[in-house]
Every structure is written in C-alpha cells, then in structure tokens.
Coordinates of C-alpha atoms and ligand atoms in Angstrom, one line a residue:
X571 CA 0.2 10.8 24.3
X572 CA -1.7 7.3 23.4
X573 CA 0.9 4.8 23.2
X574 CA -1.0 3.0 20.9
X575 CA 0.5 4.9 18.4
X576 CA 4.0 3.9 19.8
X577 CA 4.2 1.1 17.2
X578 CA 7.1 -1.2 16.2
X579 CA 10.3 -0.2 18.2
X580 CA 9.2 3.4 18.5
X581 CA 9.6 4.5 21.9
X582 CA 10.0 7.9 24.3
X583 CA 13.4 8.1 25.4
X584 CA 14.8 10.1 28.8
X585 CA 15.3 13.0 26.8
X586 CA 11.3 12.7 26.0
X587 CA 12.4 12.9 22.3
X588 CA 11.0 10.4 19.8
X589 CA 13.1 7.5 18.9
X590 CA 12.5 5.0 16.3
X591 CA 14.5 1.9 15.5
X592 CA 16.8 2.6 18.4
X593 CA 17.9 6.0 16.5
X594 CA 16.8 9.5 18.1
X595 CA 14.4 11.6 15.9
X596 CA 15.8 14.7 16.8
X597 CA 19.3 13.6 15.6
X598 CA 17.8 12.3 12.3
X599 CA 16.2 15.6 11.8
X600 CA 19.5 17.3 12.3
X601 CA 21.2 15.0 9.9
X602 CA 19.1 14.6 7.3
X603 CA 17.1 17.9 7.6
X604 CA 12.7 18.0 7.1
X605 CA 10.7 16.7 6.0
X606 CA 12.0 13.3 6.1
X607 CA 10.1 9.7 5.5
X608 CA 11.8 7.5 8.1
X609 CA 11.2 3.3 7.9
X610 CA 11.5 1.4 10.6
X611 CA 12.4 -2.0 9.0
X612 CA 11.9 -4.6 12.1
X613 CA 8.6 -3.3 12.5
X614 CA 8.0 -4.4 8.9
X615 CA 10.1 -7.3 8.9
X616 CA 7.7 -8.2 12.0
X617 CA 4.3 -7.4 9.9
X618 CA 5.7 -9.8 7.0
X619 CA 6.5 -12.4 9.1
X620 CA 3.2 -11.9 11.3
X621 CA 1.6 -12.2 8.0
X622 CA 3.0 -15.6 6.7
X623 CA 2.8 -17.0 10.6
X624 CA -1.2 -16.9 10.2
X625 CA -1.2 -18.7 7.6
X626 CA 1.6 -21.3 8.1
X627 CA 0.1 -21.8 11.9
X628 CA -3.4 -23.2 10.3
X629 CA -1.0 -25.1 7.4
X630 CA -2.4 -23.5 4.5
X631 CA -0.4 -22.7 1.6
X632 CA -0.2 -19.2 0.7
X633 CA 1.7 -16.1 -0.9
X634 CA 1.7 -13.1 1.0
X635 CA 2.5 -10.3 -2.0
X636 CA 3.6 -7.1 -1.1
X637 CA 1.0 -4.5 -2.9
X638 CA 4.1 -2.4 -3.7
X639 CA 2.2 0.5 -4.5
X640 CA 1.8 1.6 -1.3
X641 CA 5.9 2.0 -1.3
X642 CA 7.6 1.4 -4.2
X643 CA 11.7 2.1 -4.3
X644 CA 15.1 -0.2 -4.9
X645 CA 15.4 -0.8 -0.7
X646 CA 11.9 -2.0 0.0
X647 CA 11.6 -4.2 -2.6
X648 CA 15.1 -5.7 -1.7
X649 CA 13.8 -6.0 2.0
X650 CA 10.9 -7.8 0.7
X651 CA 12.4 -10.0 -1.6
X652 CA 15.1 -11.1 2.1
X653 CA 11.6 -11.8 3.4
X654 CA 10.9 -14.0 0.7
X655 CA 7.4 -12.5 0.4
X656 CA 6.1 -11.8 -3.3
X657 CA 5.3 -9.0 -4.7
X658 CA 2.2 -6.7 -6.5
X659 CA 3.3 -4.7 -8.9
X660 CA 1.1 -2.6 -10.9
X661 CA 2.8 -0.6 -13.7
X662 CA 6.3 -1.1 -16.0
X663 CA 8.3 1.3 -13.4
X664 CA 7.5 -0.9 -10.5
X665 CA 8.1 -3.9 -12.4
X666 CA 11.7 -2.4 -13.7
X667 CA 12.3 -0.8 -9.8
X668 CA 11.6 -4.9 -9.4
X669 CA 14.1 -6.0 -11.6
X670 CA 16.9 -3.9 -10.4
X671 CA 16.5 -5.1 -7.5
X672 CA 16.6 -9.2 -9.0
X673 CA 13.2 -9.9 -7.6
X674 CA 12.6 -13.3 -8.2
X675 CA 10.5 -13.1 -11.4
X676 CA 8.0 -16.2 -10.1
X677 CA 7.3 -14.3 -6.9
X678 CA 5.8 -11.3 -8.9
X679 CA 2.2 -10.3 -9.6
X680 CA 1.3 -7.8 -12.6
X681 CA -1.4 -6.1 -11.9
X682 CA -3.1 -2.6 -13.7
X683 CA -6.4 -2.0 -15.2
X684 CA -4.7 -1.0 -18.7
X685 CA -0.9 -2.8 -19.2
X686 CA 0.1 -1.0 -22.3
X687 CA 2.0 -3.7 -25.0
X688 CA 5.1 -2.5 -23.3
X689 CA 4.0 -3.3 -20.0
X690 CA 2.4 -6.7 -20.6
X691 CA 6.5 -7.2 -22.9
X692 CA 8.5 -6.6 -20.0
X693 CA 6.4 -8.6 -17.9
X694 CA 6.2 -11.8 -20.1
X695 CA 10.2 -11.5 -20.5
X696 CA 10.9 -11.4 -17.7
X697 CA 8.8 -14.0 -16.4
X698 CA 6.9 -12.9 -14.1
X699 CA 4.8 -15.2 -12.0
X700 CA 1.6 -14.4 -13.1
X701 CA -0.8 -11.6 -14.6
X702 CA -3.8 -10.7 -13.0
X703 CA -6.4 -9.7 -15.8
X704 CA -8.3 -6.8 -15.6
X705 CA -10.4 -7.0 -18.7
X706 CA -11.1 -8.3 -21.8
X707 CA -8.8 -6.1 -24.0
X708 CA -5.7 -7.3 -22.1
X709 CA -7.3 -11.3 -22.0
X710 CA -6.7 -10.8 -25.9
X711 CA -3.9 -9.3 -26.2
X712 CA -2.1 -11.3 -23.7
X713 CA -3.3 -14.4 -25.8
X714 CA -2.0 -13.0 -28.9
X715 CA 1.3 -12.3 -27.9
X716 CA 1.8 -15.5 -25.6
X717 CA 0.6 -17.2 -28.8
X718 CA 3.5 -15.5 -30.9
X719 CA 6.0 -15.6 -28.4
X720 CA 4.8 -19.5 -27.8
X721 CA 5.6 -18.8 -24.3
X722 CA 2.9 -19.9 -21.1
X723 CA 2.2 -17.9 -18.8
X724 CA -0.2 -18.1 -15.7
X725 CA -3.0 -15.7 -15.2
X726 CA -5.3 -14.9 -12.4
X727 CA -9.0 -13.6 -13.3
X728 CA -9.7 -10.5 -11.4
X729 CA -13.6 -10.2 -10.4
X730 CA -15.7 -7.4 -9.0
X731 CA -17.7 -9.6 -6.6
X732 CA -20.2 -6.7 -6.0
X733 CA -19.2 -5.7 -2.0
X734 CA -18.5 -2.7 -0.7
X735 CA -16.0 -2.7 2.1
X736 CA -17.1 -0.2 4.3
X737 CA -14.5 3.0 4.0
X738 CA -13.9 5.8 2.1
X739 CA -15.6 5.7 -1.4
X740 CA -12.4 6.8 -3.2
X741 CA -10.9 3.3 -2.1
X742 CA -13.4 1.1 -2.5
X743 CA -12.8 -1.2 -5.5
X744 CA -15.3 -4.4 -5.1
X745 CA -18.2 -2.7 -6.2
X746 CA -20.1 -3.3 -9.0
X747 CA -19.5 0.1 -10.4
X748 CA -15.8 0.0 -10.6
X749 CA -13.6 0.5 -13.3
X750 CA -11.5 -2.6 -12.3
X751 CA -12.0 -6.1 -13.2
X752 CA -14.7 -8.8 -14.5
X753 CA -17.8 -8.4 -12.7
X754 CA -19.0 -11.3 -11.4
X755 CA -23.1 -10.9 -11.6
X756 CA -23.6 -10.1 -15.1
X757 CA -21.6 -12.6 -16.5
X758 CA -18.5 -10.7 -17.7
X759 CA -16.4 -13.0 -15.7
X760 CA -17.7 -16.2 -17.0
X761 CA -17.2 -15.1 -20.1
X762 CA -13.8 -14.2 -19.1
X763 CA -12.8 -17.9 -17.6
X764 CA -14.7 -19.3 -20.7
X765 CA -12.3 -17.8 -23.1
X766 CA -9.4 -17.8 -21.2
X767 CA -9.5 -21.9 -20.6
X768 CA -9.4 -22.4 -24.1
X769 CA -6.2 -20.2 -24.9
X770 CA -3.6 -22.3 -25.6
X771 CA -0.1 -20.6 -24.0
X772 CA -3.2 -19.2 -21.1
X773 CA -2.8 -21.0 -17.9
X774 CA -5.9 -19.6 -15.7
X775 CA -4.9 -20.7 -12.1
X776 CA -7.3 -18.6 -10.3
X777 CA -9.0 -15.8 -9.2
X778 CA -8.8 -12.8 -8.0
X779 CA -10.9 -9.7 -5.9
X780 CA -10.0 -7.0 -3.7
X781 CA -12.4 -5.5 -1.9
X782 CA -11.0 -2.0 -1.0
X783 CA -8.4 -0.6 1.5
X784 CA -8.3 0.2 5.2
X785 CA -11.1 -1.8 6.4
X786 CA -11.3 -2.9 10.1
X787 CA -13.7 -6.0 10.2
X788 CA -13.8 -9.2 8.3
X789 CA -17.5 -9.8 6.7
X790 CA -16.5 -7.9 3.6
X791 CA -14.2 -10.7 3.0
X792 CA -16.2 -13.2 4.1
X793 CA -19.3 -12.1 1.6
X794 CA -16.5 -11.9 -1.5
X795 CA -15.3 -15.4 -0.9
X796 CA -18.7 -16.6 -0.8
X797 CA -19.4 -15.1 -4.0
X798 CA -16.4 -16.0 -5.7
X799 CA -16.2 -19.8 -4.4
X800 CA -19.8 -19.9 -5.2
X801 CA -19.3 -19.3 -9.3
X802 CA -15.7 -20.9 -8.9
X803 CA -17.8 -24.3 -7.7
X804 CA -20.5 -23.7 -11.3
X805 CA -17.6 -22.7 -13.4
X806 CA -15.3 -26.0 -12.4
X807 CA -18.2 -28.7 -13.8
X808 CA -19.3 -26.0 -17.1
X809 CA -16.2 -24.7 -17.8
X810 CA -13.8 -27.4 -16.5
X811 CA -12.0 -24.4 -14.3
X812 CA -9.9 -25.7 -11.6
X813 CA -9.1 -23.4 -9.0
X814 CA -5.8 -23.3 -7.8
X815 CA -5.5 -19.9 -6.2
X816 CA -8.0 -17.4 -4.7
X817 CA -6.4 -14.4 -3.9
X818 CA -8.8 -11.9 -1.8
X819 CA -6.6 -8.6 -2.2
X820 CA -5.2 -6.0 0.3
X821 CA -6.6 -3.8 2.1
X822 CA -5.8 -4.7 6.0
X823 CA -6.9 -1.9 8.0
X824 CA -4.2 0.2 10.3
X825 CA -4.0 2.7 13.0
X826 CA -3.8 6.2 12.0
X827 CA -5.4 7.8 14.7
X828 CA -6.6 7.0 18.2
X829 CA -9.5 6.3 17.0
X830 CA -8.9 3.7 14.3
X831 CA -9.1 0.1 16.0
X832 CA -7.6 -2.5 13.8
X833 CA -8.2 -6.4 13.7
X834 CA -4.5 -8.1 14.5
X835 CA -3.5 -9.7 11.3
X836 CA -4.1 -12.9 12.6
X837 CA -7.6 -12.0 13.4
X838 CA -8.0 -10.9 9.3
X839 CA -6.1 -14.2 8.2
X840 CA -7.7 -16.5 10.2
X841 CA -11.4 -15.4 9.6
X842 CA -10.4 -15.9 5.9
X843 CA -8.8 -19.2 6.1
X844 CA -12.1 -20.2 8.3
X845 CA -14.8 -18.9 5.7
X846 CA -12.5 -20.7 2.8
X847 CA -12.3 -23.8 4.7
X848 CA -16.0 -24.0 5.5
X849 CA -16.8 -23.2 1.7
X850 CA -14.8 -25.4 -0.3
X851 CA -15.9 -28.1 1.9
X852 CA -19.6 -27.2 1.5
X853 CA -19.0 -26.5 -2.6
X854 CA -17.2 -29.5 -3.0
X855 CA -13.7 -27.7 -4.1
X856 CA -10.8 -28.4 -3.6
X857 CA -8.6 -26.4 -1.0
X858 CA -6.9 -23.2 -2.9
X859 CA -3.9 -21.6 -2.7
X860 CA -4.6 -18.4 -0.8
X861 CA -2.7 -15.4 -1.9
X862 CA -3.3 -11.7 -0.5
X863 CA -1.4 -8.3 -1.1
X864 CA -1.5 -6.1 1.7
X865 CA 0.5 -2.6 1.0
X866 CA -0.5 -0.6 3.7
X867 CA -0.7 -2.9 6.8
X868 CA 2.8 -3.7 5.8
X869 CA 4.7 -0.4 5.8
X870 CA 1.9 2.2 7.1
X871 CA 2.3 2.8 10.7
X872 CA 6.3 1.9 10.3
X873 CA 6.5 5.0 8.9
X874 CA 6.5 8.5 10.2
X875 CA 7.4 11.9 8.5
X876 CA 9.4 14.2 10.9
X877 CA 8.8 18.2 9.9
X878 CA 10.2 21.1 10.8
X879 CA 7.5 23.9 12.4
X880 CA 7.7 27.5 11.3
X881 CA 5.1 30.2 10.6
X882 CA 2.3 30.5 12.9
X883 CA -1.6 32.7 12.2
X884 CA -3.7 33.1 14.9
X885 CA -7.3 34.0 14.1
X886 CA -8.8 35.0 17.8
X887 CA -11.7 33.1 18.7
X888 CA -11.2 31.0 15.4
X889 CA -8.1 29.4 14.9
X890 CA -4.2 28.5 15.3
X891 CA -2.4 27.6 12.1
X892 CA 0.7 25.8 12.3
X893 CA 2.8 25.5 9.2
X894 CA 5.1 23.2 8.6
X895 CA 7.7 22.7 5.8
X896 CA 6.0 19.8 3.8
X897 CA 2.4 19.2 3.0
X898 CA 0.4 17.9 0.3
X899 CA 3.5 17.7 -1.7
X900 CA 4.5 14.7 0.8
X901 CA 1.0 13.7 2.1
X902 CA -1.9 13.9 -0.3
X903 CA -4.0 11.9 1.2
X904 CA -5.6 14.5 4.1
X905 CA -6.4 16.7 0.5
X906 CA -7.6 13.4 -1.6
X907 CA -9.6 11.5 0.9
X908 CA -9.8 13.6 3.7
X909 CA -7.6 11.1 5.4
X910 CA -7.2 11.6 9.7
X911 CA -3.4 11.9 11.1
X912 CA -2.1 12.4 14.1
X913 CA 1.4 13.6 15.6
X914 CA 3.5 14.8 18.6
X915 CA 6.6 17.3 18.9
X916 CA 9.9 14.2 18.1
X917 CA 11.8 16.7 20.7
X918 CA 9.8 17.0 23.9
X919 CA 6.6 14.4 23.2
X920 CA 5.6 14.2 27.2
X921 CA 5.5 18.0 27.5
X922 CA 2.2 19.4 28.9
X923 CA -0.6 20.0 26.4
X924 CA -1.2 23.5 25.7
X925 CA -3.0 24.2 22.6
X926 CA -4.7 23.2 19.7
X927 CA -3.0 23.8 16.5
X928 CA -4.5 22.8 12.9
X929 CA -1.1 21.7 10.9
X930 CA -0.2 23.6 7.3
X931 CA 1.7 22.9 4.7
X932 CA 3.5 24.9 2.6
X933 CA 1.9 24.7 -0.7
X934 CA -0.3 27.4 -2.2
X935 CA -3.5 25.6 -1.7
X936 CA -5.9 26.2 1.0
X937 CA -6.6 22.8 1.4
X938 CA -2.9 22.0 2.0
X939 CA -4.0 20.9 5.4
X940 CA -2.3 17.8 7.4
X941 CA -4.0 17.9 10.7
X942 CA -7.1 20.1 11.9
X943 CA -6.9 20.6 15.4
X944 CA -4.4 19.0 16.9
X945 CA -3.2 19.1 20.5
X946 CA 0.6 20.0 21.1
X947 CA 2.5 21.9 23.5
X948 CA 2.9 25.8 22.9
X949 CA 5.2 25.8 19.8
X950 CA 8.5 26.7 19.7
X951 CA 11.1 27.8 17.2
X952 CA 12.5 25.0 15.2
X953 CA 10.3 22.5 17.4
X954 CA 9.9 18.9 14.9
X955 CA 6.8 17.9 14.4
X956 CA 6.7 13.4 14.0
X957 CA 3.2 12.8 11.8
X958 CA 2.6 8.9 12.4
X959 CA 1.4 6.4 10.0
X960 CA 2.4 7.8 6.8
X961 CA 4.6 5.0 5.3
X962 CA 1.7 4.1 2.8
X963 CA 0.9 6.1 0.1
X964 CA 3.0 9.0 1.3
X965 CA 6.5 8.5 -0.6
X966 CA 4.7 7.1 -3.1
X967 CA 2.1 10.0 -4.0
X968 CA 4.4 12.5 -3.6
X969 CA 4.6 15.2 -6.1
X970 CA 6.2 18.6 -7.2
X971 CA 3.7 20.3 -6.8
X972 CA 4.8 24.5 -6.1
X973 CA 8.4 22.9 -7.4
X974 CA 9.2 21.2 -3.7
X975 CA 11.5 18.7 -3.8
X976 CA 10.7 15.4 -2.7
X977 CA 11.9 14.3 1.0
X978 CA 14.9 11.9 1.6
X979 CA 13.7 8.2 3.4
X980 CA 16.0 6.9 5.8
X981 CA 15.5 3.3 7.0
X982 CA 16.3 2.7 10.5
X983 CA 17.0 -0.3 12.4
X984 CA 19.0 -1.9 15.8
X985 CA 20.4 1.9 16.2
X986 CA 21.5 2.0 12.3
X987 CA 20.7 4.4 9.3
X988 CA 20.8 3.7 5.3
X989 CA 19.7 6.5 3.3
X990 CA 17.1 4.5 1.1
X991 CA 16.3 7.5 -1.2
X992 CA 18.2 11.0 -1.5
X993 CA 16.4 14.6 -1.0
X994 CA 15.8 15.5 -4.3
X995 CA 17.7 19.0 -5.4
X996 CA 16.8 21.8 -7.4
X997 CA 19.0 20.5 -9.9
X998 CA 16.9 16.8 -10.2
X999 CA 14.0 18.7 -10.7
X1000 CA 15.3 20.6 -13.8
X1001 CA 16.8 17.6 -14.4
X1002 CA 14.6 16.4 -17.4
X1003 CA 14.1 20.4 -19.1
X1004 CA 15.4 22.1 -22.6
X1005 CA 16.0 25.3 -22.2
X1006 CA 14.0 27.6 -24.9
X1007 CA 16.8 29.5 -25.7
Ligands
LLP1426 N1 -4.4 -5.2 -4.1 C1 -5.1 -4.5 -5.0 C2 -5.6 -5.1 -6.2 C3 -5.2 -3.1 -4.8 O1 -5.9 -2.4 -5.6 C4 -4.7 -2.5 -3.6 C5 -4.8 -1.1 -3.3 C6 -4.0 -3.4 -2.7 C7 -3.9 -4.7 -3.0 C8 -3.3 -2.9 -1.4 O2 -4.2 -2.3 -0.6 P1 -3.8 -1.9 0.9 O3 -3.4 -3.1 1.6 O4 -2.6 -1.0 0.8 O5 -4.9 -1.1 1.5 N2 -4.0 5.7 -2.4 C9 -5.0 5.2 -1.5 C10 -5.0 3.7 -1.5 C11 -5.3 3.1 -2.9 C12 -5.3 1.6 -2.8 C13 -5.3 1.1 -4.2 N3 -5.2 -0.3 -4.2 C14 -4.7 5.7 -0.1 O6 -3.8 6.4 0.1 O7 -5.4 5.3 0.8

C-alpha cells in the first residue's frame, strides 16, 4: 500500500492488521462493531500545534480557529479548547455543543450566512469573541440589539474578494457569485465597513475571506490578500477603518488519495505571512492579527471509518461490487461532490493484490457509491474494510437516510480508547415520534 496514507501514528503491525493510535483496528472493530469513525487525537493534537508553530516561528500574532464544522461534538471541542486553539462555529447547536463543553467564550468565532435572532441571542450572551458578518440584514440587526442590550461586541466583515480557489465548484466560496459575504468589487463591502464604523456598541476589528476548501497551492491566498489589503489600505484614510485582524479562512488541502499532494502546513502559513508582510509594508498598514480556520486539515486524514464487507455482484466483463455496511448515510461526500477515497483490508493490509472492487453502501440509491475501483485482496467473509481520510465532513454530514443509525466515534490515543459518541439505536431514532394512534 502507499505509506503516504499511513498518517499520524497509523502503522501495519506483525499481524499486517491496521493499527491506529497504538490500538489494533481489528480489535476495535470487534468491540465496537462497523461502521465505526475512529480519531486519532495525537495526530491532531500534532496538526494544531503544527499550525500555531508556523506562525509563532515567524513571531506573528495569530488565532488558529478550529472551523468546527468539519467535526462538531462535546470531545472535539474539549480537545480543542486543551489546545487552546479557537474555534468557528457556525450555527446555535455548535455554539451550545461549545458551551457544554465551557469553551472559552473570547476564543469563539460565529459565523453563518443567516444567524436567526436566536442565534445571534445566544451568541451575544454568551460573549462570544466576535461575529463574522455575512450581510447586511445581520449588520442591522446585530446593531439593533447590541444597541438595546448596550453591550459591545467585536465584529469581523466577511468579503467575497472575487477568487476562485481551484477545486471542486460545490466548495468554492470566494467567488463573486456566492451567496456568502460582502463582495468586495461592487462596493457592498464598503458600504458595509462604512456603516458598521459608525455603530455605536459595533467594534469592526477586521476582515474576513475564505476562499474555498481543499486547495493545494498558495496563489489563491496570495491574490485574496492582495485584494483585501488593497481596499483595507483606501478604507483606513476614507473611512478611518483600522485593521486589526485579517483572517484568510480554511480550506488547507489534505491527502485523500495517492494522488492528492498537499503543501505542509508550514508551506500554506508561511506563504501567507510572506504575502501579508510584503503588503502592509508596501500599503502602508500596519501589521494585522492573522486568524485562519482550518476544519479539514485539522481532523481529515486523522480519521478513518472501519466497515464490515458483505454482499458481493459480479457483472463478467463489467464489474465487482463490494458492499459494505455503511455508505452515504456515513460518507456523503463521494455522492455530493464526487469526492476520491481510498482504503485497505484493517485485517491483512500487506496481502497480495488480487482484484479490483468498486465499494457499495447499503442505502437504496445507486449512487451510494464509496470507492470505484479499488484494488484489494480477494475478499473474504467478515474481512474490514479501513476508508482513510474521512474525519472531515463524515460524522458531521451523516444522516438517516433508509433509517441507519449513525456510527459510534472512538478516539484513540498512546494504546487508549474513549468512546466520544455512542452508536445510535433504533430506539434514538424514534426517539423524537408521536405515535398516531
Ligand atoms: N472557514 C469558512 C468560512 C468556511 O466556510 C469553511 C468551510 C472553513 C473555514 C473550513 O474549511 P476546511 O479547512 O475544512 O476546508 N462539506 C464540504 C466542505 C464545506 C466547507 C464549508 N466551509 C466537504 O465535505 O468537502
């Protein structure tokens, strides 16, 4: 198998099983059955810190905010908040998952394209550290009820600066035709400032873009910071705006497959810092804070789902279908976006290659697909099938879909297990019904 994909503390051990975070797959099959999300927390613990290193070795002050969407539960945001990192949240669950876990309110981020009153409540009592502003209808209403409340609060501005990171369209966020934030070229996000500097209990202390997600090279970056800095310098003399923070977003690419080639994270960091550096300097700015929110390059490739194999359809000269006993109801993201993943059998990885098999889920869709063609050993009964890279945006876009319940996650670490979240019964999912009679 590539070893590249051997990320963190996963390793093959003499029994040519799988083993991550010094635990055996094939045992944590056993004990907590398939499908199951398994963490390995070093390996994020060692992203986190990898993260904050970049920017503390070129002495530049910084928040490195978990985009928690990407994973969102009680465990992971108490692991984040040990790391000290802050933390993106985007809706009033993550923002009350948050608060059961005591995230320090200052360290939070409230993002979300439409905050309902509710939302934009909870987050103003509870303090959080700042909003980022989508729009104009939340600018107001935020201004209104900081203005009843006579309580500050800080706000970033959140700009379209008009680039495209170059990935899937689905993801892509920084172009101008985007449902999400201010754009930058027609004005919108003048106005924005404009207004905002004069609100009284409104403390604007920056900005804010994001560019998209999974991207492997740094010019999209590079060509939003230019933009943004660029109006940042105009709007500091019109609209006496002082930037404090510039926060460029997620969106740090990772390995899913052999062929994805990921930047290290110091690579990303310190291209930004650089084209920051250079610009302020040449704009006449001061030095901002820089804040980012990766999600994915944070818990992505530290997770892996293990599955158990079962029914098998050959179609001669066409195709072998493998079926597994998860699938979109886990993993949307081969359905959504097409997304690439790879894996190996967690109980016999090294064995010899035999055959091609195109992975299926169980869910009555014919594009419950996971993997098209992939190369494993001839199957065998009961054989458990490790997917890589799905710590991102698995969990968290889960569903019920055909009335599947959702898949335990089990953190592991050093040899040790903690049961993070609970297979969901039968029983949960009725949990919520009236009966009609
Ligand atoms: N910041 C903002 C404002 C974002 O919108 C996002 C992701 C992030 C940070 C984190 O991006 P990351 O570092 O995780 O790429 N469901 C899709 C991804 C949607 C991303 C939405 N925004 C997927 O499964 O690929």
């Amino acid at each position: 198998m590539d070893e590249n994909l051997l990320t963190g503390t996963m390793k093959i051990n003499e029994k040519n099983h799988l083993e991550i975070g010094g635990v055996d797959c094939v045992d944590l099959a056993e004990k907590y059955g398939t499908p199951v999300y398994i963490y390995d927390t070093a390996y994020i613990k060692t992203k986190t810190r990898a993260f904050k290193a970049a920017f503390a070795k070129r002495k530049v002050a910084a928040q490195v905010a978990y985009a928690s969407k990407a994973f969102s539960c009680l465990a992971i945001y108490q692991l984040m908040a040990q790391e000290k990192m802050s933390l993106d949240v985007v809706s009033g669950g993550e923002l009350y998952t948050a608060i059961q876990a005591d995230y320090p309110s200052e360290k939070i981020h409230f993002h979300g394209n439409n905050k309902s009153d509710d939302e934009l409540i909870a987050g103003l009592d509870y303090h959080v550290g700042c909003f980022v502003v989508d729009n104009f209808h939340e600018l107001y209403r935020l201004d209104e009820l900081t203005a009843e409340r006579k309580q500050k609060t800080n706000i970033l501005i959140r700009v379209t600066p008009g680039v495209e990171a170059h990935t899937h369209d689905y993801i892509s966020t920084g172009q101008n035709d985007s449902k999400f934030g201010f754009d930058l070229e027609n004005g919108q996000a003048e106005a924005a400032v404009k207004q905002a500097v004069n609100m009284p209990f409104i403390e604007v202390i920056g900005l804010h873009s994001h560019i998209g997600s999974q991207i492997f090279e740094t010019q999209g970056f590079n060509l939003a910071i230019d933009k943004v800095l660029t109006q940042a310098a105009k709007w500091k003399s019109a609209l006496n705006f002082d930037l404090k923070v510039l926060n460029v977003g997620g969106g740090f690419g990772i390995r899913y497959t052999s062929e994805d080639k990921p930047l290290p994270i110091e690579t990303y960091i310190h291209t930004i810092i650089d084209e920051v550096e250079m610009l302020t300097e040449n704009l006449n700015l001061d030095m901002p804070e820089i804040w980012i929110e990766p999600g994915r390059s944070l818990v992505g490739d530290a997770g892996i789902t293990l599955y158990q194999t079962g029914s098998q359809k050959s179609i001669p000269d066409v195709r072998n279908y493998l079926a597994i006993d998860g699938g979109m109801s886990d993993n949307i993201r081969p359905a959504l976006y097409n997304a690439k993943y790879t894996g190996v059998f967690a109980n016999r990885v090294n064995d010899q290659i035999d055959e091609l098999y195109s992975i299926a889920g169980k869910c009555c869709e014919s594009g419950d697909m996971l993997i098209w063609n992939l190369p494993l050993p001839k199957v065998q009964s009961k054989d458990i099938l490790a997917v890589f890279s799905t710590g991102a945006y698995g969990y968290a876009m889960a569903s019920n879909y055909n009335r599947i319940p959702r898949p335990p996650v089990v953190f592991v670490e050093g040899g040790s297990e903690f049961l993070a979240i609970e297979r969901e019964s039968y029983r949960d999912l009725m949990r919520l019904e009236r009966s009609l009679i």
